[in-house]
CSV table of C-alpha atoms in Angstrom, one decimal:
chain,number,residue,atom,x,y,z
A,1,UNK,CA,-19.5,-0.4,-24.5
A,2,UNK,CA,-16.3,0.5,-26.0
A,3,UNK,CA,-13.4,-1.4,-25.4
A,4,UNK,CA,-10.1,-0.6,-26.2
A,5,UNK,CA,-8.0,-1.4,-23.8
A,6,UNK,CA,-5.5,-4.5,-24.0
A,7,UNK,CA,-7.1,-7.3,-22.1
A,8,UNK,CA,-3.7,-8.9,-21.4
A,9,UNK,CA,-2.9,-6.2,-18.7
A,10,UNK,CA,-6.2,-8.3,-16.3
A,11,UNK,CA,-5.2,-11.0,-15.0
A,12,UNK,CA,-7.5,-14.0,-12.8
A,13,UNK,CA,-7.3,-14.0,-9.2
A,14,UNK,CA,-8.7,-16.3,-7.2
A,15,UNK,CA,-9.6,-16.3,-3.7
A,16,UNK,CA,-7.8,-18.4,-1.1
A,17,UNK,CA,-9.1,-16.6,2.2
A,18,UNK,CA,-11.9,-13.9,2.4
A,19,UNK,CA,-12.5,-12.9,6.0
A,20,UNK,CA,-13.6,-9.5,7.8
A,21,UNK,CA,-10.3,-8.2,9.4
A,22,UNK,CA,-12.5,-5.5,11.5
A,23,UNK,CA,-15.8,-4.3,11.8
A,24,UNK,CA,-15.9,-3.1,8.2
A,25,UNK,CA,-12.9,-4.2,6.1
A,26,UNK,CA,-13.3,-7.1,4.4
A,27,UNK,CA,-9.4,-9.1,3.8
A,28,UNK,CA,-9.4,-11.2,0.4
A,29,UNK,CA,-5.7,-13.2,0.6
A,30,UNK,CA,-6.1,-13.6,-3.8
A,31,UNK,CA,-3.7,-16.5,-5.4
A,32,UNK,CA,-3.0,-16.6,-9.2
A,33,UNK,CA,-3.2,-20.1,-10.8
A,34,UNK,CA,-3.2,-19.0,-14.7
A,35,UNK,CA,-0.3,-16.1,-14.6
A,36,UNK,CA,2.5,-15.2,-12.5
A,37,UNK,CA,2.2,-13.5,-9.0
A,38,UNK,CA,2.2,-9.9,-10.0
A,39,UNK,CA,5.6,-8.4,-7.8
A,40,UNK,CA,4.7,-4.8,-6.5
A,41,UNK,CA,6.5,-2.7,-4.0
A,42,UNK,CA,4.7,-1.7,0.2
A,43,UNK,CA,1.9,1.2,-1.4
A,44,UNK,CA,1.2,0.2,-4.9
A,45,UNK,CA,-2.4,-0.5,-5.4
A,46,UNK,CA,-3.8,-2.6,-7.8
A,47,UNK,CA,-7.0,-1.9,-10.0
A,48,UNK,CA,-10.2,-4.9,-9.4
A,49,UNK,CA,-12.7,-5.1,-12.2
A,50,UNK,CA,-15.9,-7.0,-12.2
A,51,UNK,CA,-17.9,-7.7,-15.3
A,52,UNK,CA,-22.0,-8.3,-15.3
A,53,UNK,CA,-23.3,-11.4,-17.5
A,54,UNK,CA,-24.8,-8.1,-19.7
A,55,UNK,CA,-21.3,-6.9,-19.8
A,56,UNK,CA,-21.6,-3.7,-17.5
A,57,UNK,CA,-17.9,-3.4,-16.1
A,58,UNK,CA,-16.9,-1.4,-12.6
A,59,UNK,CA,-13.5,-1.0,-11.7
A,60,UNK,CA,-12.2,0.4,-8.5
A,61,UNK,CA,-8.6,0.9,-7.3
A,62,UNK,CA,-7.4,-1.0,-3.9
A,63,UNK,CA,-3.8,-0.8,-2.3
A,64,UNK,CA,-2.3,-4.1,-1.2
A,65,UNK,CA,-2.1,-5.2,2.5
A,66,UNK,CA,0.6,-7.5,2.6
A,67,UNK,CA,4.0,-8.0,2.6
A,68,UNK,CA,5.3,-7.4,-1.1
A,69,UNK,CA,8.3,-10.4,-0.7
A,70,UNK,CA,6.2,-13.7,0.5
A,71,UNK,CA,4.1,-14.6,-2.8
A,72,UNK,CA,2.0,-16.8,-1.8
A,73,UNK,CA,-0.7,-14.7,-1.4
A,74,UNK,CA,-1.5,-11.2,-2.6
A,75,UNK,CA,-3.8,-9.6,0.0
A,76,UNK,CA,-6.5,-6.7,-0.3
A,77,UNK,CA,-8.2,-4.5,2.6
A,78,UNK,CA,-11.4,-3.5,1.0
A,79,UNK,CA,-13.7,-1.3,3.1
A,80,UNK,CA,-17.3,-2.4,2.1
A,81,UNK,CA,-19.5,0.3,2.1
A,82,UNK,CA,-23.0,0.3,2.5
A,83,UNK,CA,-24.2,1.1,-1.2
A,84,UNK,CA,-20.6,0.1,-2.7
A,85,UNK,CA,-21.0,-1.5,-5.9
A,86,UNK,CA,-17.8,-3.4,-5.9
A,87,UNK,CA,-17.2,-3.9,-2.3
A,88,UNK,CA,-20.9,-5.0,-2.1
A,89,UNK,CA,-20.3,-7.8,-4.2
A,90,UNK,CA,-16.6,-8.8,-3.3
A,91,UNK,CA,-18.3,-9.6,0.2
A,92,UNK,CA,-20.3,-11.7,-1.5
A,93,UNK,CA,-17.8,-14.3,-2.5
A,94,UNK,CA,-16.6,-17.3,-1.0
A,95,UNK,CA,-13.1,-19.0,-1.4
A,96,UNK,CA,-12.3,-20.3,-5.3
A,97,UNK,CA,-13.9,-17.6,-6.6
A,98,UNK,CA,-12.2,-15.5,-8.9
A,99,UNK,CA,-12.2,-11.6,-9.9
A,100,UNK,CA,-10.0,-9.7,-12.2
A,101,UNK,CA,-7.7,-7.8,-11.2
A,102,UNK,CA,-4.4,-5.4,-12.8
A,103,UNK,CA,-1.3,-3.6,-11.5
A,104,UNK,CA,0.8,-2.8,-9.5
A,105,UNK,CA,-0.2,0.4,-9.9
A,106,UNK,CA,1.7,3.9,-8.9
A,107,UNK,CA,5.5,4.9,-8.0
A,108,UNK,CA,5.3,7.5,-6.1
A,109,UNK,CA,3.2,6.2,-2.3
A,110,UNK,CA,6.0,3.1,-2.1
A,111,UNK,CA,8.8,2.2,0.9
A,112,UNK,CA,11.0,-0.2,1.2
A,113,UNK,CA,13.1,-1.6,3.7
A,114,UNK,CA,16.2,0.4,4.0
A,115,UNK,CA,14.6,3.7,2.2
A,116,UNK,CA,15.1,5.9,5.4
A,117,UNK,CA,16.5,5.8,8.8
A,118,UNK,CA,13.4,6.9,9.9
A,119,UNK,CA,9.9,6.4,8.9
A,120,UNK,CA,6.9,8.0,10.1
A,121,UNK,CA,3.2,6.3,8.6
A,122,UNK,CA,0.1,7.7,9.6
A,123,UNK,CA,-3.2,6.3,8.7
A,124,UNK,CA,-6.9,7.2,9.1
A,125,UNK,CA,-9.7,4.2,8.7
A,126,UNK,CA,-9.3,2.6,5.6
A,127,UNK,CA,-6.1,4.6,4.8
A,128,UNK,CA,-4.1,1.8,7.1
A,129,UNK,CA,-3.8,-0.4,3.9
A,130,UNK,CA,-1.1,0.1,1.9
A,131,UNK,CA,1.1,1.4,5.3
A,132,UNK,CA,0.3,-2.3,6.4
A,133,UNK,CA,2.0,-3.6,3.2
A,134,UNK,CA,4.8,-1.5,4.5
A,135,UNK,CA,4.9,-2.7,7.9
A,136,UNK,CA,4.4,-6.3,7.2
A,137,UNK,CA,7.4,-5.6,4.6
A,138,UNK,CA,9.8,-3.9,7.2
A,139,UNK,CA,9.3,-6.2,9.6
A,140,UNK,CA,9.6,-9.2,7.4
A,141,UNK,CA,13.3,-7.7,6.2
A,142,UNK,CA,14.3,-7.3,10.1
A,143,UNK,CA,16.1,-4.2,9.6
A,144,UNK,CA,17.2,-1.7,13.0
A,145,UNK,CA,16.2,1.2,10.7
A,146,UNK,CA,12.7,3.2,13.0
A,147,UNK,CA,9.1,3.1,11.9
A,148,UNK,CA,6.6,4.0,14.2
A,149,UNK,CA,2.9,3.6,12.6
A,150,UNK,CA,0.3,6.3,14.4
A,151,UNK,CA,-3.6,5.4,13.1
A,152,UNK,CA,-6.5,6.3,13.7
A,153,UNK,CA,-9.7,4.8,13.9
A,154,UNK,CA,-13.5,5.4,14.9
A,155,UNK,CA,-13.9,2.8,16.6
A,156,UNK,CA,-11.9,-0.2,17.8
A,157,UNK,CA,-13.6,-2.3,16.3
A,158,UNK,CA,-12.7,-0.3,13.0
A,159,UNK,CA,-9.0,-1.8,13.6
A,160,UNK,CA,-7.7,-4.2,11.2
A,161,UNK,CA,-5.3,-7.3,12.0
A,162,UNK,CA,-4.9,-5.8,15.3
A,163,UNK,CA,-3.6,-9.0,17.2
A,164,UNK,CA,-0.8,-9.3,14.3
A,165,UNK,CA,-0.3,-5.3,14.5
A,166,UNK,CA,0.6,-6.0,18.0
A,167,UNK,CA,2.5,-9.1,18.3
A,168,UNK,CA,5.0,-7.1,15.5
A,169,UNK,CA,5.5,-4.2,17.5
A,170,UNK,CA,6.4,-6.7,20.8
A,171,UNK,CA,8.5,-8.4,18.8
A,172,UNK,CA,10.5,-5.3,17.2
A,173,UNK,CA,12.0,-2.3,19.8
A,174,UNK,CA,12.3,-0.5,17.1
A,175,UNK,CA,8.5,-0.5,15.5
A,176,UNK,CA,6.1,2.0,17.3
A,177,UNK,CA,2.4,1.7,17.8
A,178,UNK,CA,0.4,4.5,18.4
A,179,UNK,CA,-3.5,4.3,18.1
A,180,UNK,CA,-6.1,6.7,18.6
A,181,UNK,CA,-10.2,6.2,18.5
A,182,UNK,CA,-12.0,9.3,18.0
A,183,UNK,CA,-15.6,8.3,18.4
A,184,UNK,CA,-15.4,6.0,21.6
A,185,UNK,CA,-14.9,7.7,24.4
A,186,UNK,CA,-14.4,5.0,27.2
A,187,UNK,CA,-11.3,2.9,25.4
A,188,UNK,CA,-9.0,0.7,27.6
A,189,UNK,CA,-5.4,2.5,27.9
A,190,UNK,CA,-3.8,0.5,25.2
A,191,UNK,CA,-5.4,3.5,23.0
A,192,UNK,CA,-5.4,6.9,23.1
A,193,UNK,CA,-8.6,8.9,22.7
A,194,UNK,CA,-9.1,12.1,20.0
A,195,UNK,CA,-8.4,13.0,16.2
A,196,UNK,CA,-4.4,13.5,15.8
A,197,UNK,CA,-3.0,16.6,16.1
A,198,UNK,CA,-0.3,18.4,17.0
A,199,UNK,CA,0.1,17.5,20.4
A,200,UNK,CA,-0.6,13.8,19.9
A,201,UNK,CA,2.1,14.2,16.7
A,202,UNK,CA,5.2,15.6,18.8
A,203,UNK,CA,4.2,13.4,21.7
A,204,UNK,CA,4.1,10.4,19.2
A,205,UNK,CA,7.2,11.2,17.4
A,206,UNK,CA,9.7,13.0,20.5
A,207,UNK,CA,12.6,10.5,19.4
A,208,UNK,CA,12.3,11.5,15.5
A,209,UNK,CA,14.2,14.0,13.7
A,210,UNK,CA,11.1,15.8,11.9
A,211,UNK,CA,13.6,16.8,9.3
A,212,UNK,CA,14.7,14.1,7.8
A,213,UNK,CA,11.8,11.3,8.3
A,214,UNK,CA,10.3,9.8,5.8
A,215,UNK,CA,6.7,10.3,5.9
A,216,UNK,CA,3.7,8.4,4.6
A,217,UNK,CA,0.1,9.8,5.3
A,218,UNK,CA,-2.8,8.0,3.6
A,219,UNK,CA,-6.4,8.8,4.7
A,220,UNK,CA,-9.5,10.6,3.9
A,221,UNK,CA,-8.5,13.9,2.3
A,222,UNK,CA,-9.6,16.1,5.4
A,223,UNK,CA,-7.6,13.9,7.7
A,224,UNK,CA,-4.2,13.7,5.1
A,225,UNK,CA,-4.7,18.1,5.0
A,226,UNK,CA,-4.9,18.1,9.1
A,227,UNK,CA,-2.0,15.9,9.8
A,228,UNK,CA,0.2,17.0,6.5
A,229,UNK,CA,-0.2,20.5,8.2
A,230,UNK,CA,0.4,19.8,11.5
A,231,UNK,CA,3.5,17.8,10.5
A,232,UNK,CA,4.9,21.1,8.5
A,233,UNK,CA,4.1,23.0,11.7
A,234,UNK,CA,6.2,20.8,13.8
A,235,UNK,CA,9.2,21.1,11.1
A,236,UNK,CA,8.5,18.2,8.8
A,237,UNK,CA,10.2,19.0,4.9
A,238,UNK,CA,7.9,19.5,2.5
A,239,UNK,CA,9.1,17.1,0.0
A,240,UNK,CA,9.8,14.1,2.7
A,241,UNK,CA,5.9,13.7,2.6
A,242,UNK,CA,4.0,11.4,0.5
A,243,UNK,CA,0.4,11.3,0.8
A,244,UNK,CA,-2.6,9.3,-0.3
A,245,UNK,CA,-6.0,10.5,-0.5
A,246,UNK,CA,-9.2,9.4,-1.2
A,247,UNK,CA,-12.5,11.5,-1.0
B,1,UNK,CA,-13.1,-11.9,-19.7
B,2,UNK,CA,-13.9,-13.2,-16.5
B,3,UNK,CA,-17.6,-12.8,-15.8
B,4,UNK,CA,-18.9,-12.4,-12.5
B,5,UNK,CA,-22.2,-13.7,-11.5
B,6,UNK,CA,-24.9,-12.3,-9.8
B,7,UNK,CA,-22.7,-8.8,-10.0
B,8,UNK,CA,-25.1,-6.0,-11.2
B,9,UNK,CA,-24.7,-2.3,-11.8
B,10,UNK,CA,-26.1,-0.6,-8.3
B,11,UNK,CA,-27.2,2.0,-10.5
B,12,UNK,CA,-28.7,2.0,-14.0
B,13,UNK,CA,-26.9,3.7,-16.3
B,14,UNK,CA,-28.8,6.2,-18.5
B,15,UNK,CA,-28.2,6.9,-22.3
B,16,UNK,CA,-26.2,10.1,-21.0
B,17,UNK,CA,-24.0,8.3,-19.0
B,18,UNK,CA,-23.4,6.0,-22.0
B,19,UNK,CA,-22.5,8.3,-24.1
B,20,UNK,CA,-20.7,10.9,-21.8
B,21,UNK,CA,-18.7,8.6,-19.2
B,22,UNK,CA,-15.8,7.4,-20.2
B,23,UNK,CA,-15.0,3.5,-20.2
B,24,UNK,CA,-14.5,2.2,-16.6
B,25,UNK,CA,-15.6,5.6,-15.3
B,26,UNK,CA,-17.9,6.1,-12.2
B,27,UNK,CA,-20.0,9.5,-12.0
B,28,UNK,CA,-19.7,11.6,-8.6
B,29,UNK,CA,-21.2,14.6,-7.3
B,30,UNK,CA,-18.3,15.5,-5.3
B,31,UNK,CA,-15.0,16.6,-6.0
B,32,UNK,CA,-12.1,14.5,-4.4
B,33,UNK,CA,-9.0,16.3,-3.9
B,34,UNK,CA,-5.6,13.8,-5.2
B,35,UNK,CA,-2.1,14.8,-4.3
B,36,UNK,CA,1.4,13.5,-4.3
B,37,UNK,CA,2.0,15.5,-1.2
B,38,UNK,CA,0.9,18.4,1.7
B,39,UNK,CA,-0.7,21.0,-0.1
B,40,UNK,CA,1.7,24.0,-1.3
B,41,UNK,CA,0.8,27.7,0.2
B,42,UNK,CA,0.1,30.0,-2.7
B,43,UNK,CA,-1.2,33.4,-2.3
B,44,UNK,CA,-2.3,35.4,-5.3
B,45,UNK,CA,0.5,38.4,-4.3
B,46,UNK,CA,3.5,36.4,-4.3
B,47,UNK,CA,1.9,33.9,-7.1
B,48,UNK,CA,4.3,34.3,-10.5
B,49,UNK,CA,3.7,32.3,-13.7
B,50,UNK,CA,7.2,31.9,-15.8
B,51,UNK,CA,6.8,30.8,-19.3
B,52,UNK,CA,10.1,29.6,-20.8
B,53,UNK,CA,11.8,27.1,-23.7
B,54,UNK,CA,11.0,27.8,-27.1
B,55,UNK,CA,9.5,31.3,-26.5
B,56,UNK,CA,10.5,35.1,-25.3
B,57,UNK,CA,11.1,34.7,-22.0
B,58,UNK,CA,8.1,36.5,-19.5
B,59,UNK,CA,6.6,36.1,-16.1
B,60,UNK,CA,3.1,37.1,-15.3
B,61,UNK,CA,1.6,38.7,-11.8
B,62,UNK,CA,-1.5,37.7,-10.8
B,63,UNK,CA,-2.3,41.6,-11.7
B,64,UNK,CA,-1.0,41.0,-15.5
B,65,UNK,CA,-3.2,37.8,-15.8
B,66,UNK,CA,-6.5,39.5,-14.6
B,67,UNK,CA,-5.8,41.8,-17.3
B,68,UNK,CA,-6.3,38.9,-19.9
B,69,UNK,CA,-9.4,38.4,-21.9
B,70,UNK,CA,-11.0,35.8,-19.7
B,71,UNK,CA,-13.4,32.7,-20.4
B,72,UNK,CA,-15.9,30.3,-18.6
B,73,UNK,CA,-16.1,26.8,-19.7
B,74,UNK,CA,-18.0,24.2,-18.7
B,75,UNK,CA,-16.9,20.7,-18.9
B,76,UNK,CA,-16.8,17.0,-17.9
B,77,UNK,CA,-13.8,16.0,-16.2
B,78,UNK,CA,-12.4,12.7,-16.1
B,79,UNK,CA,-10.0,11.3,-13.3
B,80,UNK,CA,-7.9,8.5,-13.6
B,81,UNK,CA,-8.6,6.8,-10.5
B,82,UNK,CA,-12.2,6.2,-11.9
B,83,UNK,CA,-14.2,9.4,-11.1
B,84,UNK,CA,-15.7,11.4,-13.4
B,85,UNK,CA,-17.5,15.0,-12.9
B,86,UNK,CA,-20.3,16.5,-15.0
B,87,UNK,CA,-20.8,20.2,-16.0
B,88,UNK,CA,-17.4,21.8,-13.6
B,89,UNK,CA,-17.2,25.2,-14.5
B,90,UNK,CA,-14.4,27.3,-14.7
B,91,UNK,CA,-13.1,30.8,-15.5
B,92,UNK,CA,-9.5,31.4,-16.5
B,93,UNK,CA,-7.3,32.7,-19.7
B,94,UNK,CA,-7.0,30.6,-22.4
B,95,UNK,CA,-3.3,29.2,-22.6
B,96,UNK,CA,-3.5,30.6,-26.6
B,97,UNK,CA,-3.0,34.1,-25.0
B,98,UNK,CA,0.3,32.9,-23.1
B,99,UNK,CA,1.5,31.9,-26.5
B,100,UNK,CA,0.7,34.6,-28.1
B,101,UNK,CA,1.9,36.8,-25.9
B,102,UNK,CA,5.4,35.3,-25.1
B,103,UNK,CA,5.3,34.3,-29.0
B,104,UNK,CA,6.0,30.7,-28.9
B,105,UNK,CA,8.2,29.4,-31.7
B,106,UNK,CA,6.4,26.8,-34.3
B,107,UNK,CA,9.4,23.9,-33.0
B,108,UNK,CA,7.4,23.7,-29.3
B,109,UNK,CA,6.1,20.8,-30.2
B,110,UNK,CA,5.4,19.9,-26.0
B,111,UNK,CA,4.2,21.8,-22.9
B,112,UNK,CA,5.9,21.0,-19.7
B,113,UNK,CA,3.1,22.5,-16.9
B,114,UNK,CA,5.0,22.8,-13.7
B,115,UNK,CA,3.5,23.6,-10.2
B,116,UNK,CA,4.8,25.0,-6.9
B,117,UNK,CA,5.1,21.4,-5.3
B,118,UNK,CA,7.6,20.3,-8.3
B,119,UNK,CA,4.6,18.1,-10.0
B,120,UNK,CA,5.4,18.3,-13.6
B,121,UNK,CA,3.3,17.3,-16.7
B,122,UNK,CA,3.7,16.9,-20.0
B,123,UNK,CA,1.1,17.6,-22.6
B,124,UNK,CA,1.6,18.1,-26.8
B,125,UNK,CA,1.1,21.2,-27.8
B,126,UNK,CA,-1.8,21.1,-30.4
B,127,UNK,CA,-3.7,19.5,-27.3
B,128,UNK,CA,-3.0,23.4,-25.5
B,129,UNK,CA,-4.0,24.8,-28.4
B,130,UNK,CA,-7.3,26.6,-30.1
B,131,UNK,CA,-8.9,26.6,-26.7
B,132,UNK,CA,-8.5,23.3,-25.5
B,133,UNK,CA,-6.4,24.4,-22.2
B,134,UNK,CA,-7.3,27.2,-19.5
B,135,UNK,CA,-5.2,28.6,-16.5
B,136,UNK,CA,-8.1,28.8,-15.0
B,137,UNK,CA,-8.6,30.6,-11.6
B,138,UNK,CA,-12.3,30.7,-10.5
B,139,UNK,CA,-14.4,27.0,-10.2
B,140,UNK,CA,-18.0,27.4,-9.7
B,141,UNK,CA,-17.5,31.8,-9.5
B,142,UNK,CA,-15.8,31.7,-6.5
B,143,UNK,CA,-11.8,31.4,-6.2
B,144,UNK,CA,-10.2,28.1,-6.9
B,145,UNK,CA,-9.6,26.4,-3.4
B,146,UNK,CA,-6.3,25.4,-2.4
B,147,UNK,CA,-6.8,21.8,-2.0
B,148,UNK,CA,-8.3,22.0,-5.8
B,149,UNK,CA,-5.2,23.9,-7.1
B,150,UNK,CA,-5.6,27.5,-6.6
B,151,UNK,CA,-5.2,30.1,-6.9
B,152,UNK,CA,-4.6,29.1,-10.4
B,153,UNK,CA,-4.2,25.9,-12.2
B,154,UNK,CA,-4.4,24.1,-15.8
B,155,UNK,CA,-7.8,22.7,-16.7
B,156,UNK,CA,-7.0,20.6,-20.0
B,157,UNK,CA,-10.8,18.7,-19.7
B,158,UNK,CA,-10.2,16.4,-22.7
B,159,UNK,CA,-7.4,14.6,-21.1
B,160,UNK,CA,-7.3,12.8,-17.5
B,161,UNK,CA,-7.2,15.5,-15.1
B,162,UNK,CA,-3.9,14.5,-13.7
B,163,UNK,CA,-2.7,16.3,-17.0
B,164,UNK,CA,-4.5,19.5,-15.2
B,165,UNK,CA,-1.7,20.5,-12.9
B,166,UNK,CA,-2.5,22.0,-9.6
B,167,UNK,CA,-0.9,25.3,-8.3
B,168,UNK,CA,0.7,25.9,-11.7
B,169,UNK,CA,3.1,28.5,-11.6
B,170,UNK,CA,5.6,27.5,-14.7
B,171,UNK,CA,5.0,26.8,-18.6
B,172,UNK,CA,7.8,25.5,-20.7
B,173,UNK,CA,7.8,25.0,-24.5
B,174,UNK,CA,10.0,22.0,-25.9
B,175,UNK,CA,10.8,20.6,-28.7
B,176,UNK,CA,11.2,17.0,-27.4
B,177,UNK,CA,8.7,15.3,-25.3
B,178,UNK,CA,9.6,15.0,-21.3
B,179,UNK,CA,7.4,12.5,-19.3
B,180,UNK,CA,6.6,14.2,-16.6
B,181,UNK,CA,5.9,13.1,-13.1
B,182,UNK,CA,2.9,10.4,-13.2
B,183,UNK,CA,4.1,9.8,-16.8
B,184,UNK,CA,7.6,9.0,-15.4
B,185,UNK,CA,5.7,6.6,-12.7
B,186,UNK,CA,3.3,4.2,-14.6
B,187,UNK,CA,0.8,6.3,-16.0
B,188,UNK,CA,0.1,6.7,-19.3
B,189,UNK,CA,2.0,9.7,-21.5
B,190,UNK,CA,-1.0,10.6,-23.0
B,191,UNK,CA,-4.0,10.3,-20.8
B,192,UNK,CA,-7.5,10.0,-23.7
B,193,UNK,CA,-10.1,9.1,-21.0
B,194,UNK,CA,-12.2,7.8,-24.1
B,195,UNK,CA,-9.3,5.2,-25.3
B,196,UNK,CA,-8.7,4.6,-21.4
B,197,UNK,CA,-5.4,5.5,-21.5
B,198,UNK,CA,-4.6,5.2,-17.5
B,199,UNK,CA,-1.2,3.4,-17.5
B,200,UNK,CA,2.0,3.3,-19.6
B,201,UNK,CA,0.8,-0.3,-20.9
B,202,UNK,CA,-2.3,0.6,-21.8
């Protein structure tokens, strides 16, 4: 196998706490004992690469979950899919075991506290990630700036750290939850029921100026086209919407 | 290099794949759609291609580029976030007939490719060159979707397809080299999948 690229950019992580955080998503908190905690900003990703004893290498790109200023612990949302070669074997391993990892990763799908008066994250499934980072960040940095967080889910046991999710939004009048599940159709009336659209959108967001929000979407890329749409429908700027998209 | 036990390839990589996949490159049989943002609204009537920079000055109709000689290529394509594509085929104009045509002067040393969504991309020029870069506007004989850049975009294969811009409605030649948008945000200004150029250290 070739290989030309400067080993120095991967770096040892090893695993302090490995956990499923829903149904599906598995949450590695990773701690670094041989370099320095790698600083990123809320949506960076970072790239994990695992090497075989023969030398076969797979790398796959995950965005980070927590809050970028506490250090003690870099955490990843990893969605383990049923044939996944990496997320197969990351749900394999157990706490001091180590993987590689490198990044951050991206400048373009990052907040930070203070960015915009108004922000406006929508997630799908395993899209929720790095707008977690974002929401752990804001609410970390107490700031009376709005975020309101709609998601979306199959299931809800597809929702990850939903008991933190909703002891932040008690805590902060100014963070908004709104949470739909589209594949359940009997859901207690903490959720709502149905894929966002347009209707759920201006319902959500009635005390945002569409204008001038900033706007994160990250999500399958079906479900980032629907909503990015729907958003420019309801008067959203083009260029105050960042999306993520995988698939 | 950290090994990981008991970690095994979930599929057996065939002498193909180890000579046509890229380092840290996964093959897929679909064709995910990356974007900084909602996807721009292009239709082939209002759609205008402005060449600038080093060059005469032109702008080309939709009408004006169908009347170009046209070519189909078929090629791997390489994505930095780890997917790569066998065999995509597409049909466009070879970016050596924009330079001929708008007569691009021998100091354009860089292509800046530039899309209706403001994405920007910077590419040398002899990688534009002697059929190396389409502006292609059919994939698989049937018009370029949206989502995938149409109705025209850049398909420069031998580079990380980030390089291909979507939507592309500007060329400018330049002397000097301008990172463009990715390049300005951690990627790498040069983008060889087979020296895994991803990122600006690399």
């Amino acid at each position: 196998m070739t290989q030309t690229k400067a080993e120095s950019n991967w770096i040892n992580a090893t695993i302090k706490e490995i956990r499923y955080v829903s149904q599906t998503m598995l949450g590695i908190k990773a701690v670094f004992e041989e370099s320095p905690f790698p600083a990123f900003e809320p949506g960076q990703h970072f790239d994990i690469r695992l090497t075989s004893e023969n030398g076969y290498q797979a790398q796959r790109s995950y965005s980070a979950a927590s809050a970028s200023s506490q250090n003690e612990y870099l955490e990843f949302g990893i969605d383990v899919l049923p044939d996944g070669e990496v997320s197969g074997y990351l749900a394999t391993l157990k706490p001091d075991d180590k993987f590689e990892i490198r990044g951050p990763i991206g400048r373009h799908f990052i907040w930070n506290p203070g960015n915009a008066k108004e922000t406006i994250l929508i997630g799908g499934g395993s899209g929720v990630v790095p707008l977690f980072s974002m929401i752990r960040e804001y609410s970390a940095a107490r700031v009376q700036d709005k975020l309101t967080f709609i998601n979306s889910f199959r299931t809800v046991r597809d929702i990850p750290w939903q008991d933190e999710l909703e002891n932040l939004a008690q805590e902060n009048q100014n963070l908004d939850l709104y949470t739909t599940i589209t594949r359940e159709s009997r859901v207690s009336e903490r959720y709502h029921s149905g894929r966002i659209n347009r209707e759920i959108l201006n319902k959500a967001l009635e005390k945002y100026n569409l204008e001038t929000a900033a706007v994160y979407i990250c999500g399958s890329n079906s479900f980032v086209e629907a909503v990015s749409q729907s958003l420019l429908d309801l008067g959203a700027a083009f260029h105050n919407i960042k999306t993520e998209r995988y698939g | 290099m950290l090994i990981n036990k008991g970690f095994k390839p979930k599929r057996r990589q065939s002498d193909t794949d180890r000579d046509r996949l890229p380092p840290g490159q996964y093959l897929t049989d679909d064709f995910p759609v990356l974007s900084l943002g909602p996807t721009p609204e292009v239709s082939k009537d209002k759609w205008k291609l402005r060449v600038w920079g080093l060059c005469e000055e032109t702008s080309l109709s939709w009408e004006n580029l169908m009347k170009l000689p046209a070519s189909n290529i078929t090629k791997d394509i390489h994505c930095v976030t780890k997917w790569s594509k066998y065999d995509t085929n597409w049909k466009g104009v070879w970016l050596d007939e924009i330079i001929r045509l708008a007569n691009v002067d021998d100091t354009a040393s860089f292509l800046i490719a530039h899309s209706a969504d403001g994405y920007t991309t910077n590419i040398p020029i002899d990688d534009v060159t002697d059929k190396k870069a389409l502006i292609a506007y059919e994939y698989d004989g049937e018009d370029i979707e949206a989502g995938h850049g149409g109705p025209v975009r850049l398909v420069v294969p031998h580079l990380y397809f980030w390089k291909s811009a979507k939507w592309l409605d500007g060329l400018e030649f330049v002397a000097e080299d301008q990172p463009g948008f990715w390049e300005e945000r951690g990627y790498h200004n040069y983008g060889d999948p087979w020296l895994e150029q991803r990122y600006d250290t690399d």
